[in-house]
PDB file of C-alpha atoms in Angstrom:
ATOM      1  CA  ALA A   1     -16.025  -6.988   3.889  1.00 82.00           C
ATOM      2  CA  GLN A   2     -14.697  -4.551   0.790  1.00 91.00           C
ATOM      3  CA  SER A   3     -12.329  -6.709  -1.692  1.00 94.00           C
ATOM      4  CA  VAL A   4     -10.519  -5.229  -4.826  1.00 96.00           C
ATOM      5  CA  ALA A   5      -9.946  -7.832  -7.985  1.00 97.00           C
ATOM      6  CA  GLN A   6      -7.364  -7.263 -10.699  1.00 97.00           C
ATOM      7  CA  PRO A   7      -7.856  -9.116 -13.240  1.00 96.00           C
ATOM      8  CA  GLU A   8      -5.002  -9.025 -15.260  1.00 97.00           C
ATOM      9  CA  ASP A   9      -1.435 -10.141 -13.276  1.00 96.00           C
ATOM     10  CA  GLN A  10       0.718  -9.163 -16.540  1.00 97.00           C
ATOM     11  CA  VAL A  11      -0.146  -6.774 -18.625  1.00 98.00           C
ATOM     12  CA  ASN A  12       2.529  -5.452 -21.787  1.00 98.00           C
ATOM     13  CA  VAL A  13       1.705  -2.343 -24.229  1.00 98.00           C
ATOM     14  CA  ALA A  14       3.854  -1.339 -26.897  1.00 98.00           C
ATOM     15  CA  GLU A  15       5.795   2.800 -26.226  1.00 98.00           C
ATOM     16  CA  GLY A  16       3.270   4.533 -26.807  1.00 98.00           C
ATOM     17  CA  ASN A  17       0.181   2.968 -27.192  1.00 98.00           C
ATOM     18  CA  PRO A  18      -3.025   3.688 -24.990  1.00 98.00           C
ATOM     19  CA  LEU A  19      -2.388   1.967 -21.539  1.00 97.00           C
ATOM     20  CA  THR A  20      -5.383   0.077 -18.648  1.00 98.00           C
ATOM     21  CA  VAL A  21      -5.308  -1.149 -16.505  1.00 98.00           C
ATOM     22  CA  LYS A  22      -7.649  -3.340 -14.567  1.00 98.00           C
ATOM     23  CA  CYS A  23      -9.714  -2.956 -11.606  1.00 98.00           C
ATOM     24  CA  THR A  24     -13.297  -3.610 -10.012  1.00 98.00           C
ATOM     25  CA  TYR A  25     -14.029  -3.454  -6.419  1.00 96.00           C
ATOM     26  CA  SER A  26     -16.324  -4.334  -3.327  1.00 94.00           C
ATOM     27  CA  VAL A  27     -17.470  -2.319  -0.971  1.00 91.00           C
ATOM     28  CA  SER A  28     -20.897  -0.948   1.453  1.00 88.00           C
ATOM     29  CA  GLY A  29     -21.809   2.572   1.174  1.00 87.00           C
ATOM     30  CA  ASN A  30     -19.316   5.457  -0.442  1.00 88.00           C
ATOM     31  CA  PRO A  31     -16.226   4.156  -2.175  1.00 91.00           C
ATOM     32  CA  TYR A  32     -12.610   5.849  -1.778  1.00 94.00           C
ATOM     33  CA  LEU A  33     -10.650   4.435  -4.326  1.00 96.00           C
ATOM     34  CA  PHE A  34      -6.649   5.153  -4.337  1.00 97.00           C
ATOM     35  CA  TRP A  35      -4.157   3.791  -7.554  1.00 98.00           C
ATOM     36  CA  TYR A  36      -0.511   3.454  -6.199  1.00 98.00           C
ATOM     37  CA  VAL A  37       2.592   2.184  -8.583  1.00 97.00           C
ATOM     38  CA  GLN A  38       5.898   0.876  -7.267  1.00 97.00           C
ATOM     39  CA  TYR A  39       9.139   0.497  -8.365  1.00 95.00           C
ATOM     40  CA  PRO A  40      11.398  -2.423  -8.062  1.00 92.00           C
ATOM     41  CA  ASN A  41      12.702  -2.716  -3.983  1.00 89.00           C
ATOM     42  CA  ARG A  42      10.912   0.837  -2.816  1.00 93.00           C
ATOM     43  CA  GLY A  43       7.711   1.568  -1.428  1.00 94.00           C
ATOM     44  CA  LEU A  44       4.316   2.899  -2.946  1.00 96.00           C
ATOM     45  CA  GLN A  45       3.944   6.234  -4.803  1.00 97.00           C
ATOM     46  CA  PHE A  46       0.191   7.595  -5.533  1.00 96.00           C
ATOM     47  CA  LEU A  47      -0.629   8.223  -8.268  1.00 97.00           C
ATOM     48  CA  LEU A  48      -4.068   9.711  -8.112  1.00 96.00           C
ATOM     49  CA  LYS A  49      -7.944   9.072  -5.756  1.00 96.00           C
ATOM     50  CA  TYR A  50     -11.941   9.334  -6.056  1.00 95.00           C
ATOM     51  CA  ILE A  51     -13.445  10.798  -3.210  1.00 92.00           C
ATOM     52  CA  THR A  52     -16.525  12.478  -5.454  1.00 86.00           C
ATOM     53  CA  GLY A  53     -17.269  14.863  -7.883  1.00 86.00           C
ATOM     54  CA  ASP A  54     -16.586  13.543 -11.719  1.00 89.00           C
ATOM     55  CA  ASN A  55     -16.233  10.401 -12.708  1.00 92.00           C
ATOM     56  CA  LEU A  56     -12.781  11.282 -14.361  1.00 95.00           C
ATOM     57  CA  VAL A  57      -9.622  11.251 -12.143  1.00 96.00           C
ATOM     58  CA  LYS A  58      -6.886  13.135 -13.364  1.00 96.00           C
ATOM     59  CA  GLY A  59      -3.348  12.196 -11.395  1.00 95.00           C
ATOM     60  CA  SER A  60       0.441  12.096 -12.154  1.00 92.00           C
ATOM     61  CA  TYR A  61       2.777  11.391 -14.445  1.00 93.00           C
ATOM     62  CA  GLY A  62      -0.320  12.018 -17.275  1.00 96.00           C
ATOM     63  CA  PHE A  63      -2.482   8.714 -15.620  1.00 97.00           C
ATOM     64  CA  GLU A  64      -5.861   9.071 -14.972  1.00 97.00           C
ATOM     65  CA  ALA A  65      -9.106   7.154 -13.824  1.00 98.00           C
ATOM     66  CA  GLU A  66     -11.835   6.113 -15.082  1.00 96.00           C
ATOM     67  CA  PHE A  67     -14.745   5.498 -11.916  1.00 96.00           C
ATOM     68  CA  ASN A  68     -17.486   3.963 -13.138  1.00 96.00           C
ATOM     69  CA  LYS A  69     -20.458   3.770 -10.426  1.00 94.00           C
ATOM     70  CA  SER A  70     -23.211   0.790 -12.181  1.00 94.00           C
ATOM     71  CA  GLN A  71     -19.722  -1.582 -12.181  1.00 96.00           C
ATOM     72  CA  THR A  72     -18.160  -1.003  -9.643  1.00 96.00           C
ATOM     73  CA  SER A  73     -15.033  -0.695 -11.383  1.00 97.00           C
ATOM     74  CA  PHE A  74     -12.280   1.822 -11.319  1.00 98.00           C
ATOM     75  CA  HIS A  75      -9.600   1.255 -14.431  1.00 98.00           C
ATOM     76  CA  LEU A  76      -6.811   3.236 -14.245  1.00 98.00           C
ATOM     77  CA  LYS A  77      -5.404   4.234 -17.981  1.00 98.00           C
ATOM     78  CA  LYS A  78      -2.645   6.722 -19.686  1.00 98.00           C
ATOM     79  CA  PRO A  79      -3.111   7.758 -23.452  1.00 97.00           C
ATOM     80  CA  SER A  80      -0.028   7.121 -24.459  1.00 97.00           C
ATOM     81  CA  ALA A  81       2.683   5.114 -22.554  1.00 98.00           C
ATOM     82  CA  LEU A  82       6.432   5.913 -21.959  1.00 97.00           C
ATOM     83  CA  VAL A  83       8.836   2.175 -20.819  1.00 97.00           C
ATOM     84  CA  SER A  84       8.853   3.896 -18.006  1.00 96.00           C
ATOM     85  CA  ASP A  85       5.649   3.233 -16.767  1.00 97.00           C
ATOM     86  CA  SER A  86       6.990  -0.617 -16.460  1.00 97.00           C
ATOM     87  CA  ALA A  87       6.333  -1.089 -13.288  1.00 97.00           C
ATOM     88  CA  LEU A  88       3.664  -2.792 -10.419  1.00 97.00           C
ATOM     89  CA  TYR A  89       0.496  -1.016  -9.989  1.00 98.00           C
ATOM     90  CA  PHE A  90      -1.609  -1.592  -6.951  1.00 98.00           C
ATOM     91  CA  CYS A  91      -5.932  -0.073  -6.808  1.00 98.00           C
ATOM     92  CA  ALA A  92      -6.918   0.054  -3.175  1.00 96.00           C
ATOM     93  CA  VAL A  93      -9.996   1.238  -1.608  1.00 95.00           C
ATOM     94  CA  ARG A  94     -12.009   1.720   1.016  1.00 91.00           C
ATOM     95  CA  GLY A  95     -15.473   2.503   3.051  1.00 83.00           C
ATOM     96  CA  ALA A  96     -16.719   5.751   5.144  1.00 74.00           C
ATOM     97  CA  SER A  97     -16.551   4.332   8.516  1.00 74.00           C
ATOM     98  CA  GLY A  98     -14.962   2.476  10.982  1.00 71.00           C
ATOM     99  CA  SER A  99     -13.266  -0.988  10.713  1.00 69.00           C
ATOM    100  CA  ALA A 100     -13.828  -0.504   7.059  1.00 64.00           C
ATOM    101  CA  ARG A 101     -11.891   2.378   6.250  1.00 78.00           C
ATOM    102  CA  GLN A 102      -9.138   0.791   6.544  1.00 87.00           C
ATOM    103  CA  LEU A 103      -6.982   0.121   3.241  1.00 92.00           C
ATOM    104  CA  THR A 104      -7.601  -2.703   0.760  1.00 94.00           C
ATOM    105  CA  PHE A 105      -5.246  -3.396  -2.076  1.00 95.00           C
ATOM    106  CA  GLY A 106      -5.859  -6.008  -4.872  1.00 96.00           C
ATOM    107  CA  SER A 107      -2.963  -7.926  -6.109  1.00 96.00           C
ATOM    108  CA  GLY A 108      -1.192  -5.261  -8.115  1.00 97.00           C
ATOM    109  CA  THR A 109      -0.884  -5.610 -12.210  1.00 97.00           C
ATOM    110  CA  GLN A 110       2.658  -5.671 -13.489  1.00 97.00           C
ATOM    111  CA  LEU A 111       2.811  -3.269 -16.974  1.00 98.00           C
ATOM    112  CA  THR A 112       5.231  -3.403 -19.264  1.00 98.00           C
ATOM    113  CA  VAL A 113       6.323  -1.108 -21.778  1.00 98.00           C
ATOM    114  CA  LEU A 114       8.109  -2.533 -25.107  1.00 97.00           C
ATOM    115  CA  PRO A 115      10.232  -0.086 -26.618  1.00 95.00           C
TER     116      PRO A 115
ATOM    117  CA  ASP B   1      12.439  17.004   3.161  1.00 60.00           C
ATOM    118  CA  GLY B   2       8.756  14.947   5.121  1.00 70.00           C
ATOM    119  CA  GLY B   3       8.482  11.247   4.433  1.00 94.00           C
ATOM    120  CA  ILE B   4       9.045   8.024   6.245  1.00 97.00           C
ATOM    121  CA  THR B   5      12.577   6.865   6.454  1.00 97.00           C
ATOM    122  CA  GLN B   6      12.453   2.176   7.636  1.00 98.00           C
ATOM    123  CA  SER B   7      15.375   0.588   8.649  1.00 96.00           C
ATOM    124  CA  PRO B   8      17.486  -1.568   7.648  1.00 96.00           C
ATOM    125  CA  LYS B   9      16.567  -1.907   3.884  1.00 96.00           C
ATOM    126  CA  TYR B  10      17.259  -6.242   3.992  1.00 96.00           C
ATOM    127  CA  LEU B  11      17.286  -8.064   7.289  1.00 95.00           C
ATOM    128  CA  PHE B  12      18.674 -11.753   7.415  1.00 92.00           C
ATOM    129  CA  ARG B  13      16.482 -13.881  10.455  1.00 88.00           C
ATOM    130  CA  LYS B  14      17.909 -16.831  12.189  1.00 88.00           C
ATOM    131  CA  GLU B  15      15.203 -19.326  13.225  1.00 84.00           C
ATOM    132  CA  GLY B  16      14.377 -18.903  16.413  1.00 86.00           C
ATOM    133  CA  GLN B  17      14.741 -14.800  16.619  1.00 91.00           C
ATOM    134  CA  ASN B  18      13.406 -12.260  17.573  1.00 94.00           C
ATOM    135  CA  VAL B  19      13.353  -9.035  15.149  1.00 95.00           C
ATOM    136  CA  THR B  20      12.944  -5.446  15.246  1.00 97.00           C
ATOM    137  CA  LEU B  21      12.223  -3.164  11.513  1.00 98.00           C
ATOM    138  CA  SER B  22      12.152   0.466  12.432  1.00 98.00           C
ATOM    139  CA  CYS B  23      10.003   3.352  10.734  1.00 98.00           C
ATOM    140  CA  GLU B  24       9.905   6.745  11.477  1.00 98.00           C
ATOM    141  CA  GLN B  25       8.246   9.173  10.093  1.00 97.00           C
ATOM    142  CA  ASN B  26       8.929  13.043  10.045  1.00 96.00           C
ATOM    143  CA  LEU B  27       5.388  14.018   9.079  1.00 96.00           C
ATOM    144  CA  ASN B  28       3.917  14.857  12.099  1.00 95.00           C
ATOM    145  CA  HIS B  29       1.125  11.939  11.581  1.00 95.00           C
ATOM    146  CA  ASP B  30      -1.082  10.554  13.926  1.00 95.00           C
ATOM    147  CA  ALA B  31      -1.629   7.158  12.487  1.00 95.00           C
ATOM    148  CA  MET B  32       0.875   4.595  11.122  1.00 96.00           C
ATOM    149  CA  TYR B  33       0.593   1.682  10.063  1.00 97.00           C
ATOM    150  CA  TRP B  34       2.901  -2.132   9.143  1.00 98.00           C
ATOM    151  CA  TYR B  35       2.179  -3.818   6.143  1.00 97.00           C
ATOM    152  CA  ARG B  36       2.750  -7.441   4.862  1.00 98.00           C
ATOM    153  CA  GLN B  37       4.039  -7.379   0.279  1.00 97.00           C
ATOM    154  CA  ASP B  38       4.496 -11.017  -0.577  1.00 95.00           C
ATOM    155  CA  PRO B  39       4.483 -11.322  -4.174  1.00 88.00           C
ATOM    156  CA  GLY B  40       1.085 -12.109  -5.835  1.00 82.00           C
ATOM    157  CA  GLN B  41      -0.679 -10.852  -3.381  1.00 84.00           C
ATOM    158  CA  GLY B  42      -1.070  -7.561  -2.733  1.00 89.00           C
ATOM    159  CA  LEU B  43      -0.290  -6.025   0.119  1.00 95.00           C
ATOM    160  CA  ARG B  44      -1.807  -7.099   3.658  1.00 96.00           C
ATOM    161  CA  LEU B  45      -2.439  -5.454   7.341  1.00 96.00           C
ATOM    162  CA  ILE B  46      -0.419  -6.416   9.751  1.00 97.00           C
ATOM    163  CA  TYR B  47      -0.800  -3.599  12.704  1.00 97.00           C
ATOM    164  CA  TYR B  48      -2.017   0.294  12.740  1.00 95.00           C
ATOM    165  CA  SER B  49      -1.722   3.053  15.709  1.00 96.00           C
ATOM    166  CA  GLN B  50      -4.405   6.139  15.773  1.00 93.00           C
ATOM    167  CA  ILE B  51      -2.273   7.386  17.706  1.00 94.00           C
ATOM    168  CA  VAL B  52       0.128   7.224  20.513  1.00 95.00           C
ATOM    169  CA  ASN B  53       0.212   4.536  23.256  1.00 95.00           C
ATOM    170  CA  ASP B  54      -2.675   2.350  20.774  1.00 95.00           C
ATOM    171  CA  PHE B  55      -2.101   0.346  18.203  1.00 95.00           C
ATOM    172  CA  GLN B  56      -4.913  -2.878  16.713  1.00 95.00           C
ATOM    173  CA  LYS B  57      -4.371  -5.755  14.823  1.00 96.00           C
ATOM    174  CA  GLY B  58      -4.819  -5.806  11.267  1.00 94.00           C
ATOM    175  CA  ASP B  59      -5.415  -9.545   9.126  1.00 93.00           C
ATOM    176  CA  ILE B  60      -2.365 -10.924   9.656  1.00 96.00           C
ATOM    177  CA  ALA B  61      -1.362 -10.119  13.032  1.00 97.00           C
ATOM    178  CA  GLU B  62      -0.232 -13.323  14.834  1.00 96.00           C
ATOM    179  CA  GLY B  63       3.840 -13.444  15.416  1.00 96.00           C
ATOM    180  CA  TYR B  64       4.302 -10.416  14.757  1.00 97.00           C
ATOM    181  CA  SER B  65       4.609  -7.253  17.968  1.00 97.00           C
ATOM    182  CA  VAL B  66       4.528  -3.241  17.729  1.00 98.00           C
ATOM    183  CA  SER B  67       4.419   0.054  19.772  1.00 97.00           C
ATOM    184  CA  ARG B  68       4.090   3.343  19.541  1.00 98.00           C
ATOM    185  CA  GLU B  69       5.723   4.899  22.695  1.00 97.00           C
ATOM    186  CA  LYS B  70       6.452   8.538  20.598  1.00 97.00           C
ATOM    187  CA  LYS B  71       4.231   9.541  17.290  1.00 97.00           C
ATOM    188  CA  GLU B  72       6.799   9.807  15.062  1.00 97.00           C
ATOM    189  CA  SER B  73       8.055   5.798  15.074  1.00 98.00           C
ATOM    190  CA  PHE B  74       6.525   2.437  14.940  1.00 98.00           C
ATOM    191  CA  PRO B  75       8.632  -0.570  14.759  1.00 98.00           C
ATOM    192  CA  LEU B  76       7.623  -4.042  14.401  1.00 98.00           C
ATOM    193  CA  THR B  77       9.143  -7.272  15.503  1.00 97.00           C
ATOM    194  CA  VAL B  78       8.897 -10.115  13.470  1.00 96.00           C
ATOM    195  CA  THR B  79       9.212 -12.957  16.597  1.00 94.00           C
ATOM    196  CA  SER B  80       9.827 -16.679  16.687  1.00 90.00           C
ATOM    197  CA  ALA B  81       6.765 -17.079  16.631  1.00 90.00           C
ATOM    198  CA  GLN B  82       6.353 -16.396  12.340  1.00 90.00           C
ATOM    199  CA  LYS B  83       6.937 -19.413  11.266  1.00 87.00           C
ATOM    200  CA  ASN B  84       6.572 -17.590   7.477  1.00 91.00           C
ATOM    201  CA  PRO B  85       8.833 -14.473   7.951  1.00 93.00           C
ATOM    202  CA  THR B  86      10.445 -13.916   4.573  1.00 95.00           C
ATOM    203  CA  ALA B  87       8.325 -10.803   2.533  1.00 96.00           C
ATOM    204  CA  PHE B  88       9.055  -7.564   2.235  1.00 97.00           C
ATOM    205  CA  TYR B  89       7.658  -5.442   4.643  1.00 98.00           C
ATOM    206  CA  LEU B  90       6.020  -2.019   4.505  1.00 98.00           C
ATOM    207  CA  CYS B  91       5.009   0.970   6.800  1.00 98.00           C
ATOM    208  CA  ALA B  92       2.597   3.823   5.957  1.00 97.00           C
ATOM    209  CA  SER B  93       1.269   7.286   7.649  1.00 96.00           C
ATOM    210  CA  LEU B  94      -1.903   8.992   7.277  1.00 94.00           C
ATOM    211  CA  ARG B  95      -2.664  12.442   9.167  1.00 92.00           C
ATOM    212  CA  ASP B  96      -5.043  10.924  10.751  1.00 88.00           C
ATOM    213  CA  ILE B  97      -7.423   7.707  10.456  1.00 84.00           C
ATOM    214  CA  THR B  98     -10.480   9.198   8.455  1.00 85.00           C
ATOM    215  CA  SER B  99      -8.395  11.172   6.111  1.00 86.00           C
ATOM    216  CA  ASN B 100      -9.310  11.185   2.908  1.00 87.00           C
ATOM    217  CA  GLN B 101      -5.424  11.533   1.820  1.00 90.00           C
ATOM    218  CA  PRO B 102      -3.701   8.881  -0.343  1.00 92.00           C
ATOM    219  CA  GLN B 103      -1.397   6.908   2.904  1.00 94.00           C
ATOM    220  CA  HIS B 104       2.205   7.850   2.740  1.00 96.00           C
ATOM    221  CA  PHE B 105       4.791   4.540   1.864  1.00 97.00           C
ATOM    222  CA  GLY B 106       8.565   4.233   3.343  1.00 97.00           C
ATOM    223  CA  ASP B 107      10.906   1.959   0.829  1.00 96.00           C
ATOM    224  CA  GLY B 108      10.953  -0.987   2.766  1.00 97.00           C
ATOM    225  CA  THR B 109      12.904  -4.242   4.407  1.00 97.00           C
ATOM    226  CA  ARG B 110      13.125  -6.901   3.066  1.00 96.00           C
ATOM    227  CA  LEU B 111      13.539  -9.418   5.753  1.00 95.00           C
ATOM    228  CA  SER B 112      14.974 -13.329   4.586  1.00 93.00           C
ATOM    229  CA  ILE B 113      15.233 -16.203   6.492  1.00 87.00           C
ATOM    230  CA  LEU B 114      18.875 -17.271   7.379  1.00 82.00           C
TER     231      LEU B 114
END
């Protein structure tokens, strides 16, 4: 069975500082990895994905993520945090075939950027 | 603008009552999904549909039912058999189940018990 771990329930960072939100995964075969962001009482908004190719993926709003196959990680990063980045972030993984094609989500990390 | 519309935004259920959550999409997507979100647990898959007139159980289907009579609509019924229905329910869609693209999400329905 596939799984996603987001080891930090809460991450606090000062505005202007770099931020990292951690994600590790387990899946059979090649992983398809996604990051989503959720604002209060809203749906999930897509940030970025890794399917194949370069290990460093760039996405929306200045976010990027680094795929590390040996460490089975896909950490979300941003060089300079904004107060408006404060939200709930979800990492998700899916496999390539069969029931593994269903998305499996992590438990989420609440990011707070302090002014 | 293409997207997913969920209604109502807030819903209250009485004991023994069935309630239905609406999900409509105008993205011409074949696949649609229902998730349940509880604090600290991420999203869990309730049901999904690959195509019209077909649907499959997800990880937590007990106490829920769905239908897919039209491509654009995938309503979810929370039955009285679901003993703990209080949660945030999210509907999503995808071009087709094999697509590598991200799922599109609606803005959710928050269900509470009266």
